[in-house]
PDB file of C-alpha atoms in Angstrom:
ATOM      1  CA  LEU D 750     -25.239 -66.502  13.836  1.00  0.00           C
ATOM      2  CA  ASN D 751     -22.875 -67.096  17.510  1.00  0.00           C
ATOM      3  CA  PRO D 752     -23.709 -63.717  19.506  1.00  0.00           C
ATOM      4  CA  TRP D 753     -19.713 -64.285  20.776  1.00  0.00           C
ATOM      5  CA  ASP D 754     -18.657 -64.189  16.641  1.00  0.00           C
ATOM      6  CA  VAL D 755     -20.984 -60.968  16.018  1.00  0.00           C
ATOM      7  CA  MET D 756     -19.596 -59.306  19.335  1.00  0.00           C
ATOM      8  CA  LEU D 757     -16.085 -60.264  17.539  1.00  0.00           C
ATOM      9  CA  CYS D 758     -16.954 -58.612  14.255  1.00  0.00           C
ATOM     10  CA  VAL D 759     -18.301 -55.820  15.970  1.00  0.00           C
ATOM     11  CA  SER D 760     -15.416 -55.561  17.853  1.00  0.00           C
ATOM     12  CA  GLY D 761     -13.240 -55.685  14.808  1.00  0.00           C
ATOM     13  CA  THR D 762     -15.169 -52.795  13.376  1.00  0.00           C
ATOM     14  CA  ALA D 763     -14.697 -50.425  15.788  1.00  0.00           C
ATOM     15  CA  ILE D 764     -10.943 -51.316  15.814  1.00  0.00           C
ATOM     16  CA  ALA D 765     -10.762 -50.819  12.545  1.00  0.00           C
ATOM     17  CA  CYS D 766     -12.627 -47.387  12.760  1.00  0.00           C
ATOM     18  CA  GLU D 767     -10.366 -46.108  15.025  1.00  0.00           C
ATOM     19  CA  ASN D 768      -7.027 -47.116  13.969  1.00  0.00           C
ATOM     20  CA  ALA D 769      -8.000 -46.023   9.980  1.00  0.00           C
ATOM     21  CA  LEU D 770      -8.161 -42.224  11.377  1.00  0.00           C
ATOM     22  CA  VAL D 771      -4.992 -42.386  13.304  1.00  0.00           C
ATOM     23  CA  VAL D 772      -2.941 -44.084  10.371  1.00  0.00           C
ATOM     24  CA  ALA D 773      -5.052 -41.094   8.321  1.00  0.00           C
ATOM     25  CA  ILE D 774      -4.141 -38.674  10.643  1.00  0.00           C
ATOM     26  CA  ILE D 775      -0.196 -39.203  10.676  1.00  0.00           C
ATOM     27  CA  CYS D 776       0.194 -40.375   6.890  1.00  0.00           C
ATOM     28  CA  TYR D 777      -1.749 -37.102   6.672  1.00  0.00           C
ATOM     29  CA  SER D 778       0.214 -34.879   8.507  1.00  0.00           C
ATOM     30  CA  PRO D 779       4.027 -34.260   7.525  1.00  0.00           C
ATOM     31  CA  ALA D 780       4.775 -33.303  11.071  1.00  0.00           C
ATOM     32  CA  LEU D 781       4.189 -36.397  12.450  1.00  0.00           C
ATOM     33  CA  ARG D 782       7.080 -37.607  10.748  1.00  0.00           C
ATOM     34  CA  THR D 783       9.379 -38.307  13.908  1.00  0.00           C
ATOM     35  CA  PRO D 784      10.397 -41.559  15.544  1.00  0.00           C
ATOM     36  CA  MET D 785       7.636 -42.010  18.326  1.00  0.00           C
ATOM     37  CA  PHE D 786       4.974 -41.448  15.886  1.00  0.00           C
ATOM     38  CA  VAL D 787       6.617 -43.918  13.086  1.00  0.00           C
ATOM     39  CA  LEU D 788       5.887 -46.288  15.888  1.00  0.00           C
ATOM     40  CA  VAL D 789       2.311 -45.108  16.674  1.00  0.00           C
ATOM     41  CA  GLY D 790       2.134 -45.553  13.478  1.00  0.00           C
ATOM     42  CA  SER D 791       3.128 -49.002  12.988  1.00  0.00           C
ATOM     43  CA  LEU D 792       0.970 -49.859  16.076  1.00  0.00           C
ATOM     44  CA  ALA D 793      -2.555 -48.344  14.577  1.00  0.00           C
ATOM     45  CA  THR D 794      -1.403 -49.939  11.515  1.00  0.00           C
ATOM     46  CA  ALA D 795      -1.172 -53.181  13.516  1.00  0.00           C
ATOM     47  CA  ASP D 796      -4.650 -53.042  14.962  1.00  0.00           C
ATOM     48  CA  LEU D 797      -6.198 -51.765  11.880  1.00  0.00           C
ATOM     49  CA  LEU D 798      -5.584 -54.879  10.572  1.00  0.00           C
ATOM     50  CA  ALA D 799      -6.271 -57.017  13.374  1.00  0.00           C
ATOM     51  CA  GLY D 800      -9.426 -55.249  13.171  1.00  0.00           C
ATOM     52  CA  LEU D 801      -9.843 -56.168   9.107  1.00  0.00           C
ATOM     53  CA  GLY D 802      -8.955 -59.840  10.030  1.00  0.00           C
ATOM     54  CA  LEU D 803     -11.932 -59.806  12.686  1.00  0.00           C
ATOM     55  CA  ILE D 804     -14.162 -59.022  10.253  1.00  0.00           C
ATOM     56  CA  LEU D 805     -12.984 -60.936   7.329  1.00  0.00           C
ATOM     57  CA  ASN D 806     -13.152 -64.044   9.738  1.00  0.00           C
ATOM     58  CA  PHE D 807     -17.024 -63.082  10.666  1.00  0.00           C
ATOM     59  CA  VAL D 808     -17.554 -63.278   7.123  1.00  0.00           C
ATOM     60  CA  PHE D 809     -15.570 -65.978   5.841  1.00  0.00           C
ATOM     61  CA  GLN D 810     -16.737 -68.123   8.714  1.00  0.00           C
ATOM     62  CA  TYR D 811     -20.711 -67.657   7.858  1.00  0.00           C
ATOM     63  CA  VAL D 812     -20.056 -66.637   4.180  1.00  0.00           C
ATOM     64  CA  ILE D 813     -17.936 -68.348   2.168  1.00  0.00           C
ATOM     65  CA  ARG D 814     -16.461 -72.290   4.556  1.00  0.00           C
ATOM     66  CA  SER D 815     -13.250 -73.226   3.213  1.00  0.00           C
ATOM     67  CA  GLU D 816     -10.139 -74.787   5.342  1.00  0.00           C
ATOM     68  CA  THR D 817      -7.729 -72.586   2.707  1.00  0.00           C
ATOM     69  CA  VAL D 818      -9.518 -69.688   3.583  1.00  0.00           C
ATOM     70  CA  SER D 819      -9.953 -70.606   7.866  1.00  0.00           C
ATOM     71  CA  LEU D 820      -5.922 -70.549   7.762  1.00  0.00           C
ATOM     72  CA  LEU D 821      -5.238 -67.926   5.604  1.00  0.00           C
ATOM     73  CA  THR D 822      -7.350 -65.878   8.108  1.00  0.00           C
ATOM     74  CA  VAL D 823      -5.863 -67.349  10.813  1.00  0.00           C
ATOM     75  CA  GLY D 824      -2.376 -66.698  10.110  1.00  0.00           C
ATOM     76  CA  PHE D 825      -3.644 -63.011   8.932  1.00  0.00           C
ATOM     77  CA  LEU D 826      -4.601 -62.519  12.796  1.00  0.00           C
ATOM     78  CA  VAL D 827      -2.025 -63.764  14.823  1.00  0.00           C
ATOM     79  CA  ALA D 828       0.426 -61.986  12.465  1.00  0.00           C
ATOM     80  CA  SER D 829      -1.670 -58.584  12.865  1.00  0.00           C
ATOM     81  CA  PHE D 830      -1.722 -59.137  16.552  1.00  0.00           C
ATOM     82  CA  ALA D 831       1.962 -60.070  16.922  1.00  0.00           C
ATOM     83  CA  ALA D 832       2.815 -56.910  15.356  1.00  0.00           C
ATOM     84  CA  SER D 833       0.754 -54.957  17.450  1.00  0.00           C
ATOM     85  CA  VAL D 834       2.275 -56.487  20.538  1.00  0.00           C
ATOM     86  CA  SER D 835       5.545 -56.368  18.999  1.00  0.00           C
ATOM     87  CA  SER D 836       5.036 -52.456  18.137  1.00  0.00           C
ATOM     88  CA  LEU D 837       3.985 -52.306  22.225  1.00  0.00           C
ATOM     89  CA  LEU D 838       7.183 -53.687  22.820  1.00  0.00           C
ATOM     90  CA  ALA D 839       8.724 -51.094  20.348  1.00  0.00           C
ATOM     91  CA  ILE D 840       7.259 -48.001  21.916  1.00  0.00           C
ATOM     92  CA  THR D 841       7.999 -49.040  25.778  1.00  0.00           C
ATOM     93  CA  VAL D 842      11.567 -49.552  24.051  1.00  0.00           C
ATOM     94  CA  ASP D 843      11.982 -45.915  22.832  1.00  0.00           C
ATOM     95  CA  ARG D 844      10.286 -44.361  25.866  1.00  0.00           C
ATOM     96  CA  TYR D 845      13.196 -46.065  28.057  1.00  0.00           C
ATOM     97  CA  LEU D 846      16.162 -44.674  24.833  1.00  0.00           C
ATOM     98  CA  SER D 847      14.358 -41.111  25.320  1.00  0.00           C
ATOM     99  CA  LEU D 848      14.731 -41.191  29.243  1.00  0.00           C
ATOM    100  CA  TYR D 849      18.019 -42.712  29.546  1.00  0.00           C
ATOM    101  CA  ASN D 850      20.000 -41.178  26.799  1.00  0.00           C
ATOM    102  CA  ALA D 851      18.435 -38.233  26.268  1.00  0.00           C
ATOM    103  CA  LEU D 852      20.938 -35.913  24.927  1.00  0.00           C
ATOM    104  CA  THR D 853      21.329 -38.392  22.002  1.00  0.00           C
ATOM    105  CA  TYR D 854      17.898 -39.470  21.085  1.00  0.00           C
ATOM    106  CA  TYR D 855      17.106 -37.033  18.451  1.00  0.00           C
ATOM    107  CA  SER D 856      20.224 -38.436  16.725  1.00  0.00           C
ATOM    108  CA  GLU D 857      20.079 -39.936  12.949  1.00  0.00           C
ATOM    109  CA  ARG D 858      21.084 -43.662  15.085  1.00  0.00           C
ATOM    110  CA  THR D 859      17.946 -43.341  16.909  1.00  0.00           C
ATOM    111  CA  VAL D 860      16.398 -43.634  13.420  1.00  0.00           C
ATOM    112  CA  LEU D 861      18.268 -46.377  12.352  1.00  0.00           C
ATOM    113  CA  CYS D 862      17.500 -48.215  15.357  1.00  0.00           C
ATOM    114  CA  ILE D 863      13.831 -47.850  15.269  1.00  0.00           C
ATOM    115  CA  HIS D 864      13.428 -48.866  12.111  1.00  0.00           C
ATOM    116  CA  THR D 865      15.675 -51.972  12.368  1.00  0.00           C
ATOM    117  CA  MET D 866      12.879 -52.464  15.814  1.00  0.00           C
ATOM    118  CA  LEU D 867       9.929 -52.310  13.285  1.00  0.00           C
ATOM    119  CA  ALA D 868      11.631 -54.397  10.581  1.00  0.00           C
ATOM    120  CA  GLY D 869      12.658 -56.967  12.987  1.00  0.00           C
ATOM    121  CA  ALA D 870       9.043 -57.211  14.759  1.00  0.00           C
ATOM    122  CA  TRP D 871       6.674 -56.828  11.205  1.00  0.00           C
ATOM    123  CA  GLY D 872       9.356 -60.220   9.929  1.00  0.00           C
ATOM    124  CA  VAL D 873       8.827 -62.232  12.990  1.00  0.00           C
ATOM    125  CA  SER D 874       4.801 -61.214  12.938  1.00  0.00           C
ATOM    126  CA  LEU D 875       4.651 -62.423   9.283  1.00  0.00           C
ATOM    127  CA  CYS D 876       6.933 -65.343   9.855  1.00  0.00           C
ATOM    128  CA  LEU D 877       4.647 -66.285  12.954  1.00  0.00           C
ATOM    129  CA  GLY D 878       1.575 -65.556  11.005  1.00  0.00           C
ATOM    130  CA  LEU D 879       2.612 -67.891   7.956  1.00  0.00           C
ATOM    131  CA  LEU D 880       2.987 -70.974  10.125  1.00  0.00           C
ATOM    132  CA  PRO D 881      -0.167 -72.123  10.151  1.00  0.00           C
ATOM    133  CA  VAL D 882      -0.559 -71.995   6.411  1.00  0.00           C
ATOM    134  CA  LEU D 883       2.521 -73.492   5.869  1.00  0.00           C
ATOM    135  CA  GLY D 884       1.538 -76.995   7.749  1.00  0.00           C
ATOM    136  CA  TRP D 885       1.530 -76.234  11.263  1.00  0.00           C
ATOM    137  CA  ASN D 886      -2.438 -76.660  11.643  1.00  0.00           C
ATOM    138  CA  CYS D 887      -4.624 -79.514  13.049  1.00  0.00           C
ATOM    139  CA  LEU D 888      -6.743 -79.975  10.203  1.00  0.00           C
ATOM    140  CA  HIS D 889      -5.760 -83.332   9.261  1.00  0.00           C
ATOM    141  CA  ASP D 890      -4.891 -84.393  12.926  1.00  0.00           C
ATOM    142  CA  ARG D 891      -7.715 -83.031  15.356  1.00  0.00           C
ATOM    143  CA  ALA D 892      -5.576 -84.656  18.310  1.00  0.00           C
ATOM    144  CA  THR D 893      -2.851 -81.652  17.963  1.00  0.00           C
ATOM    145  CA  CYS D 894      -5.774 -78.788  17.881  1.00  0.00           C
ATOM    146  CA  SER D 895      -5.235 -76.182  20.733  1.00  0.00           C
ATOM    147  CA  VAL D 896      -8.487 -74.081  21.805  1.00  0.00           C
ATOM    148  CA  VAL D 897      -7.776 -72.184  18.962  1.00  0.00           C
ATOM    149  CA  ARG D 898      -8.722 -74.226  15.921  1.00  0.00           C
ATOM    150  CA  PRO D 899      -6.874 -74.907  13.839  1.00  0.00           C
ATOM    151  CA  LEU D 900      -3.965 -73.574  15.303  1.00  0.00           C
ATOM    152  CA  THR D 901      -1.534 -76.431  17.259  1.00  0.00           C
ATOM    153  CA  LYS D 902      -1.236 -76.689  20.885  1.00  0.00           C
ATOM    154  CA  SER D 903       2.736 -76.078  20.044  1.00  0.00           C
ATOM    155  CA  ASN D 904       1.604 -73.139  17.912  1.00  0.00           C
ATOM    156  CA  VAL D 905      -0.083 -71.787  20.582  1.00  0.00           C
ATOM    157  CA  THR D 906       2.235 -72.562  23.288  1.00  0.00           C
ATOM    158  CA  LEU D 907       4.964 -70.887  21.080  1.00  0.00           C
ATOM    159  CA  LEU D 908       2.787 -67.566  20.834  1.00  0.00           C
ATOM    160  CA  SER D 909       2.228 -67.574  24.520  1.00  0.00           C
ATOM    161  CA  ALA D 910       5.393 -67.777  25.253  1.00  0.00           C
ATOM    162  CA  SER D 911       6.384 -65.016  23.115  1.00  0.00           C
ATOM    163  CA  PHE D 912       3.542 -63.109  24.881  1.00  0.00           C
ATOM    164  CA  PHE D 913       4.576 -63.635  28.512  1.00  0.00           C
ATOM    165  CA  LEU D 914       8.775 -62.811  27.223  1.00  0.00           C
ATOM    166  CA  ILE D 915       7.334 -59.672  26.020  1.00  0.00           C
ATOM    167  CA  PHE D 916       5.236 -58.578  28.949  1.00  0.00           C
ATOM    168  CA  LEU D 917       8.333 -59.117  31.377  1.00  0.00           C
ATOM    169  CA  ILE D 918      10.450 -57.330  29.090  1.00  0.00           C
ATOM    170  CA  MET D 919       8.287 -54.572  29.150  1.00  0.00           C
ATOM    171  CA  LEU D 920       7.240 -54.767  32.992  1.00  0.00           C
ATOM    172  CA  HIS D 921      11.203 -54.334  33.534  1.00  0.00           C
ATOM    173  CA  LEU D 922      11.889 -51.641  31.118  1.00  0.00           C
ATOM    174  CA  TYR D 923       8.628 -49.686  32.825  1.00  0.00           C
ATOM    175  CA  ILE D 924      10.300 -50.207  35.780  1.00  0.00           C
ATOM    176  CA  GLU D 925      13.289 -48.943  34.884  1.00  0.00           C
ATOM    177  CA  ILE D 926      11.457 -45.809  33.535  1.00  0.00           C
ATOM    178  CA  CYS D 927       9.753 -45.151  36.671  1.00  0.00           C
ATOM    179  CA  LYS D 928      13.245 -45.351  38.709  1.00  0.00           C
ATOM    180  CA  ILE D 929      14.301 -42.416  36.003  1.00  0.00           C
ATOM    181  CA  VAL D 930      11.560 -40.390  36.385  1.00  0.00           C
ATOM    182  CA  CYS D 931      11.393 -40.707  40.662  1.00  0.00           C
ATOM    183  CA  ARG D 932      15.253 -39.727  39.861  1.00  0.00           C
ATOM    184  CA  HIS D 933      14.792 -36.680  37.701  1.00  0.00           C
ATOM    185  CA  ALA D 934      12.361 -35.362  39.971  1.00  0.00           C
ATOM    186  CA  HIS D 935      14.432 -35.746  42.952  1.00  0.00           C
ATOM    187  CA  GLN D 936      17.638 -34.425  41.219  1.00  0.00           C
ATOM    188  CA  ILE D 937      15.152 -31.243  40.511  1.00  0.00           C
ATOM    189  CA  ALA D 938      14.218 -31.063  44.000  1.00  0.00           C
ATOM    190  CA  LEU D 939      17.625 -31.160  45.220  1.00  0.00           C
ATOM    191  CA  GLN D 940      18.710 -28.199  42.658  1.00  0.00           C
ATOM    192  CA  GLN D 941      15.795 -26.288  43.922  1.00  0.00           C
ATOM    193  CA  HIS D 942      16.327 -27.614  47.542  1.00  0.00           C
ATOM    194  CA  PHE D 943      12.797 -28.944  47.779  1.00  0.00           C
ATOM    195  CA  LEU D 944      10.301 -30.950  46.194  1.00  0.00           C
ATOM    196  CA  THR D 945       7.594 -28.602  44.733  1.00  0.00           C
ATOM    197  CA  ALA D 946       3.628 -29.751  44.649  1.00  0.00           C
ATOM    198  CA  SER D 947       3.719 -29.541  40.583  1.00  0.00           C
ATOM    199  CA  HIS D 948       7.143 -31.807  40.529  1.00  0.00           C
ATOM    200  CA  TYR D 949       5.546 -34.104  42.704  1.00  0.00           C
ATOM    201  CA  VAL D 950       2.309 -34.532  40.953  1.00  0.00           C
ATOM    202  CA  ALA D 951       3.807 -34.787  37.625  1.00  0.00           C
ATOM    203  CA  THR D 952       6.118 -37.806  39.117  1.00  0.00           C
ATOM    204  CA  LYS D 953       3.192 -39.279  40.590  1.00  0.00           C
ATOM    205  CA  LYS D 954       1.019 -38.865  37.470  1.00  0.00           C
ATOM    206  CA  GLY D 955       3.760 -40.228  34.913  1.00  0.00           C
ATOM    207  CA  VAL D 956       4.141 -43.551  37.324  1.00  0.00           C
ATOM    208  CA  SER D 957       0.338 -43.886  37.281  1.00  0.00           C
ATOM    209  CA  THR D 958       0.169 -43.072  33.379  1.00  0.00           C
ATOM    210  CA  LEU D 959       2.869 -46.446  33.327  1.00  0.00           C
ATOM    211  CA  ALA D 960       0.892 -48.642  35.738  1.00  0.00           C
ATOM    212  CA  ILE D 961      -2.253 -47.703  33.048  1.00  0.00           C
ATOM    213  CA  ILE D 962      -0.660 -48.562  30.477  1.00  0.00           C
ATOM    214  CA  LEU D 963       1.269 -52.068  31.383  1.00  0.00           C
ATOM    215  CA  GLY D 964      -1.974 -52.910  33.859  1.00  0.00           C
ATOM    216  CA  THR D 965      -4.378 -52.672  30.774  1.00  0.00           C
ATOM    217  CA  PHE D 966      -1.937 -54.466  28.527  1.00  0.00           C
ATOM    218  CA  GLY D 967      -1.866 -57.269  30.919  1.00  0.00           C
ATOM    219  CA  ALA D 968      -5.255 -57.328  32.045  1.00  0.00           C
ATOM    220  CA  SER D 969      -6.425 -57.784  28.136  1.00  0.00           C
ATOM    221  CA  TRP D 970      -3.721 -60.369  27.412  1.00  0.00           C
ATOM    222  CA  LEU D 971      -2.973 -62.367  29.912  1.00  0.00           C
ATOM    223  CA  PRO D 972      -6.266 -64.197  30.456  1.00  0.00           C
ATOM    224  CA  PHE D 973      -5.875 -65.402  26.780  1.00  0.00           C
ATOM    225  CA  ALA D 974      -2.367 -66.388  26.928  1.00  0.00           C
ATOM    226  CA  ILE D 975      -2.445 -68.151  29.885  1.00  0.00           C
ATOM    227  CA  TYR D 976      -5.712 -70.183  28.732  1.00  0.00           C
ATOM    228  CA  CYS D 977      -4.320 -71.176  25.399  1.00  0.00           C
ATOM    229  CA  VAL D 978      -1.677 -72.497  27.403  1.00  0.00           C
ATOM    230  CA  VAL D 979      -3.746 -74.520  30.472  1.00  0.00           C
ATOM    231  CA  GLY D 980      -6.811 -75.070  27.885  1.00  0.00           C
ATOM    232  CA  ASP D 981      -7.912 -78.118  26.372  1.00  0.00           C
ATOM    233  CA  PRO D 982      -9.606 -78.023  23.041  1.00  0.00           C
ATOM    234  CA  ASP D 983     -12.715 -80.102  24.424  1.00  0.00           C
ATOM    235  CA  TYR D 984     -13.625 -77.280  26.712  1.00  0.00           C
ATOM    236  CA  PRO D 985     -16.516 -75.304  25.842  1.00  0.00           C
ATOM    237  CA  SER D 986     -15.361 -72.581  23.218  1.00  0.00           C
ATOM    238  CA  VAL D 987     -17.203 -70.357  25.490  1.00  0.00           C
ATOM    239  CA  TYR D 988     -14.084 -70.154  27.325  1.00  0.00           C
ATOM    240  CA  THR D 989     -12.360 -69.718  24.273  1.00  0.00           C
ATOM    241  CA  TYR D 990     -14.307 -66.092  23.621  1.00  0.00           C
ATOM    242  CA  ALA D 991     -14.725 -65.220  27.151  1.00  0.00           C
ATOM    243  CA  THR D 992     -10.640 -64.662  27.231  1.00  0.00           C
ATOM    244  CA  LEU D 993     -10.117 -63.815  23.265  1.00  0.00           C
ATOM    245  CA  LEU D 994     -12.784 -60.696  23.261  1.00  0.00           C
ATOM    246  CA  PRO D 995     -10.947 -58.843  26.232  1.00  0.00           C
ATOM    247  CA  ALA D 996      -7.640 -59.343  24.275  1.00  0.00           C
ATOM    248  CA  THR D 997      -9.035 -57.699  21.136  1.00  0.00           C
ATOM    249  CA  TYR D 998     -10.057 -54.533  23.655  1.00  0.00           C
ATOM    250  CA  ASN D 999      -6.177 -53.863  23.658  1.00  0.00           C
ATOM    251  CA  SER D1000      -6.052 -52.726  20.161  1.00  0.00           C
ATOM    252  CA  MET D1001      -9.312 -50.579  20.842  1.00  0.00           C
ATOM    253  CA  ILE D1002      -7.862 -49.092  23.758  1.00  0.00           C
ATOM    254  CA  ASN D1003      -4.148 -48.726  21.911  1.00  0.00           C
ATOM    255  CA  PRO D1004      -5.183 -45.409  19.941  1.00  0.00           C
ATOM    256  CA  ILE D1005      -6.649 -43.452  23.133  1.00  0.00           C
ATOM    257  CA  ILE D1006      -3.547 -44.021  25.112  1.00  0.00           C
ATOM    258  CA  TYR D1007      -0.651 -43.644  22.411  1.00  0.00           C
ATOM    259  CA  ALA D1008      -2.826 -41.424  20.023  1.00  0.00           C
ATOM    260  CA  TYR D1009      -5.778 -39.429  20.564  1.00  0.00           C
ATOM    261  CA  ARG D1010      -4.276 -38.472  23.875  1.00  0.00           C
ATOM    262  CA  ASN D1011      -1.444 -36.623  21.994  1.00  0.00           C
ATOM    263  CA  GLN D1012      -1.739 -33.614  21.374  1.00  0.00           C
ATOM    264  CA  GLU D1013       0.302 -33.277  18.371  1.00  0.00           C
ATOM    265  CA  ILE D1014      -2.529 -35.483  16.657  1.00  0.00           C
ATOM    266  CA  GLN D1015      -4.887 -33.415  18.188  1.00  0.00           C
ATOM    267  CA  ARG D1016      -3.689 -30.444  16.409  1.00  0.00           C
ATOM    268  CA  SER D1017      -3.804 -32.743  13.201  1.00  0.00           C
ATOM    269  CA  MET D1018      -7.330 -33.692  13.776  1.00  0.00           C
ATOM    270  CA  TRP D1019      -7.960 -29.997  14.094  1.00  0.00           C
ATOM    271  CA  VAL D1020      -6.426 -29.658  10.771  1.00  0.00           C
ATOM    272  CA  LEU D1021      -7.954 -32.865   9.107  1.00  0.00           C
ATOM    273  CA  PHE D1022     -12.099 -32.420   9.877  1.00  0.00           C
ATOM    274  CA  CYS D1023     -11.753 -28.805  10.493  1.00  0.00           C
ATOM    275  CA  GLY D1024      -9.761 -27.587   7.178  1.00  0.00           C
ATOM    276  CA  CYS D1025      -8.145 -24.889   9.416  1.00  0.00           C
ATOM    277  CA  PHE D1026      -6.622 -24.849  13.311  1.00  0.00           C
ATOM    278  CA  GLN D1027      -7.893 -22.165  15.079  1.00  0.00           C
ATOM    279  CA  ALA D1028      -4.428 -20.299  16.386  1.00  0.00           C
ATOM    280  CA  LYS D1029      -6.362 -19.302  19.831  1.00  0.00           C
ATOM    281  CA  VAL D1030      -6.428 -22.817  21.038  1.00  0.00           C
ATOM    282  CA  SER D1031      -3.807 -23.682  22.274  1.00  0.00           C
ATOM    283  CA  PHE D1032      -1.205 -27.075  22.395  1.00  0.00           C
ATOM    284  CA  ARG D1033       1.597 -28.216  23.915  1.00  0.00           C
ATOM    285  CA  SER D1034       4.349 -30.367  22.008  1.00  0.00           C
ATOM    286  CA  ARG D1035       4.546 -33.660  23.649  1.00  0.00           C
ATOM    287  CA  SER D1036       7.773 -35.235  23.841  1.00  0.00           C
ATOM    288  CA  PRO D1037       9.013 -38.533  23.103  1.00  0.00           C
ATOM    289  CA  SER D1038       9.553 -39.198  26.952  1.00  0.00           C
ATOM    290  CA  ASP D1039       5.971 -37.808  28.030  1.00  0.00           C
ATOM    291  CA  VAL D1040       4.403 -40.644  29.526  1.00  0.00           C
TER     292      VAL D1040
END
């Protein structure tokens, strides 16, 4: 057994378990039907599928060796991770809109916008996943192979370019969100004639959280995306594994950042596992604009 494949399988198992719990909580709780939780559910579903894809890839690689199965598994992984990254972008757009258009955020137009974004994200992800199956692979022309077999160099270049574009959009939106948060804190300070310590701490915490979110996303995916562009298929496979494994960690961290820290989901977990909610335990409902 290749130890790198084992680590990817273990990573996939952890990803699947974490995100399966999030999906179960959101499906179990009727209260979690707001646009924010629809987006979190989409992210958790994509990461759940990605985790299952890593497990299936390990099983089929060592149990059932077939070119057709290999293409299907790789396509499944591409679609799942693409949907995960696209869902992260949709969450970023939602957070920006919840602050920029706070007064009209809870309108039906917002719900339609969220569903349209998710439909587009999953549609594009499915198309990207089908490309290897439909013939964009290097099974019959080894010279076109990329560092991720059986994907072609042009295929991974397209995927990497899409990632860089999404990362830049998210970076721009998070900078705008930081500006809005700081502007709101300044307006509150003007109304109260001074900036209280609590406002300063809240603003600093919000900006720090945004930096952690974007930094985690970039640190996980950027090395793999860059290596897909500059790497050569003749390089040792350890380089591919060493950059791909951290990329999978993003799907492992997503539930912690976007789900388990949310107090509505924490309350639903109490209900799901304990069968009852202790009223004496206080939870504060978080708004979509909370960062």
